[in-house]
């Protein structure tokens, strides 16, 4: 691929500075950088696609080897014949027979009853004046703040006399 040494890079930079000029050099470098980035992206995409194809081919080869090995093992050790399952007993019930009742669970009356928890009692609030009379007196003793007068706008600076 492209391999630049430091002296070669200096020569390319000097030639670019002479032919392109210092004014348009940043614009040209951005243009070249953009195209180099696009080329790297295409190369990266190509490489990842190629790697995926190789990985899929390796997996197919491994699956083929596994199937061959599995067939060899199965041919050497055939599975033993399993015994047939026993048929369940079938009970025939006459159509006019009474239904059979199963044992019902016993209910015990000693079970404690579950109830909702009792609500918490609410505390009574004291009136504000009764709670702190000295605070209420201090608030009444303070005078109300005075309203402020609007600020005056600063006058424009006086022009220098000629």
PDB file of N, CA and C in Angstrom, residues 54-70:
ATOM      1  N   UNK A  54     -15.132 -15.447   4.959  1.00  0.00           N
ATOM      2  CA  UNK A  54     -14.173 -16.459   5.428  1.00  0.00           C
ATOM      3  C   UNK A  54     -14.708 -17.140   6.678  1.00  0.00           C
ATOM      4  N   UNK A  55     -15.278 -16.372   7.604  1.00  0.00           N
ATOM      5  CA  UNK A  55     -15.815 -16.943   8.841  1.00  0.00           C
ATOM      6  C   UNK A  55     -16.962 -17.907   8.534  1.00  0.00           C
ATOM      7  N   UNK A  56     -17.865 -17.533   7.609  1.00  0.00           N
ATOM      8  CA  UNK A  56     -18.966 -18.417   7.242  1.00  0.00           C
ATOM      9  C   UNK A  56     -18.455 -19.702   6.585  1.00  0.00           C
ATOM     10  N   UNK A  57     -17.414 -19.596   5.745  1.00  0.00           N
ATOM     11  CA  UNK A  57     -16.850 -20.784   5.111  1.00  0.00           C
ATOM     12  C   UNK A  57     -16.222 -21.702   6.166  1.00  0.00           C
ATOM     13  N   UNK A  58     -15.531 -21.128   7.152  1.00  0.00           N
ATOM     14  CA  UNK A  58     -14.943 -21.935   8.215  1.00  0.00           C
ATOM     15  C   UNK A  58     -16.026 -22.623   9.034  1.00  0.00           C
ATOM     16  N   UNK A  59     -17.122 -21.892   9.333  1.00  0.00           N
ATOM     17  CA  UNK A  59     -18.207 -22.502  10.097  1.00  0.00           C
ATOM     18  C   UNK A  59     -18.857 -23.647   9.310  1.00  0.00           C
ATOM     19  N   UNK A  60     -19.026 -23.470   8.009  1.00  0.00           N
ATOM     20  CA  UNK A  60     -19.600 -24.540   7.189  1.00  0.00           C
ATOM     21  C   UNK A  60     -18.683 -25.764   7.207  1.00  0.00           C
ATOM     22  N   UNK A  61     -17.390 -25.537   7.134  1.00  0.00           N
ATOM     23  CA  UNK A  61     -16.430 -26.649   7.176  1.00  0.00           C
ATOM     24  C   UNK A  61     -16.484 -27.352   8.533  1.00  0.00           C
ATOM     25  N   UNK A  62     -16.568 -26.585   9.624  1.00  0.00           N
ATOM     26  CA  UNK A  62     -16.656 -27.192  10.956  1.00  0.00           C
ATOM     27  C   UNK A  62     -17.950 -27.979  11.124  1.00  0.00           C
ATOM     28  N   UNK A  63     -19.069 -27.463  10.595  1.00  0.00           N
ATOM     29  CA  UNK A  63     -20.335 -28.195  10.676  1.00  0.00           C
ATOM     30  C   UNK A  63     -20.251 -29.505   9.894  1.00  0.00           C
ATOM     31  N   UNK A  64     -19.585 -29.477   8.752  1.00  0.00           N
ATOM     32  CA  UNK A  64     -19.430 -30.688   7.940  1.00  0.00           C
ATOM     33  C   UNK A  64     -18.600 -31.728   8.703  1.00  0.00           C
ATOM     34  N   UNK A  65     -17.495 -31.288   9.322  1.00  0.00           N
ATOM     35  CA  UNK A  65     -16.665 -32.199  10.109  1.00  0.00           C
ATOM     36  C   UNK A  65     -17.442 -32.761  11.297  1.00  0.00           C
ATOM     37  N   UNK A  66     -18.230 -31.907  11.950  1.00  0.00           N
ATOM     38  CA  UNK A  66     -19.016 -32.345  13.100  1.00  0.00           C
ATOM     39  C   UNK A  66     -20.039 -33.395  12.680  1.00  0.00           C
ATOM     40  N   UNK A  67     -20.719 -33.176  11.553  1.00  0.00           N
ATOM     41  CA  UNK A  67     -21.719 -34.139  11.068  1.00  0.00           C
ATOM     42  C   UNK A  67     -21.050 -35.477  10.742  1.00  0.00           C
ATOM     43  N   UNK A  68     -19.864 -35.447  10.114  1.00  0.00           N
ATOM     44  CA  UNK A  68     -19.151 -36.687   9.799  1.00  0.00           C
ATOM     45  C   UNK A  68     -18.752 -37.424  11.077  1.00  0.00           C
ATOM     46  N   UNK A  69     -18.240 -36.709  12.054  1.00  0.00           N
ATOM     47  CA  UNK A  69     -17.828 -37.327  13.312  1.00  0.00           C
ATOM     48  C   UNK A  69     -19.038 -37.880  14.054  1.00  0.00           C
ATOM     49  N   UNK A  70     -20.144 -37.164  14.041  1.00  0.00           N
ATOM     50  CA  UNK A  70     -21.363 -37.622  14.697  1.00  0.00           C
ATOM     51  C   UNK A  70     -21.881 -38.902  14.026  1.00  0.00           C
TER      52      UNK A  70
END
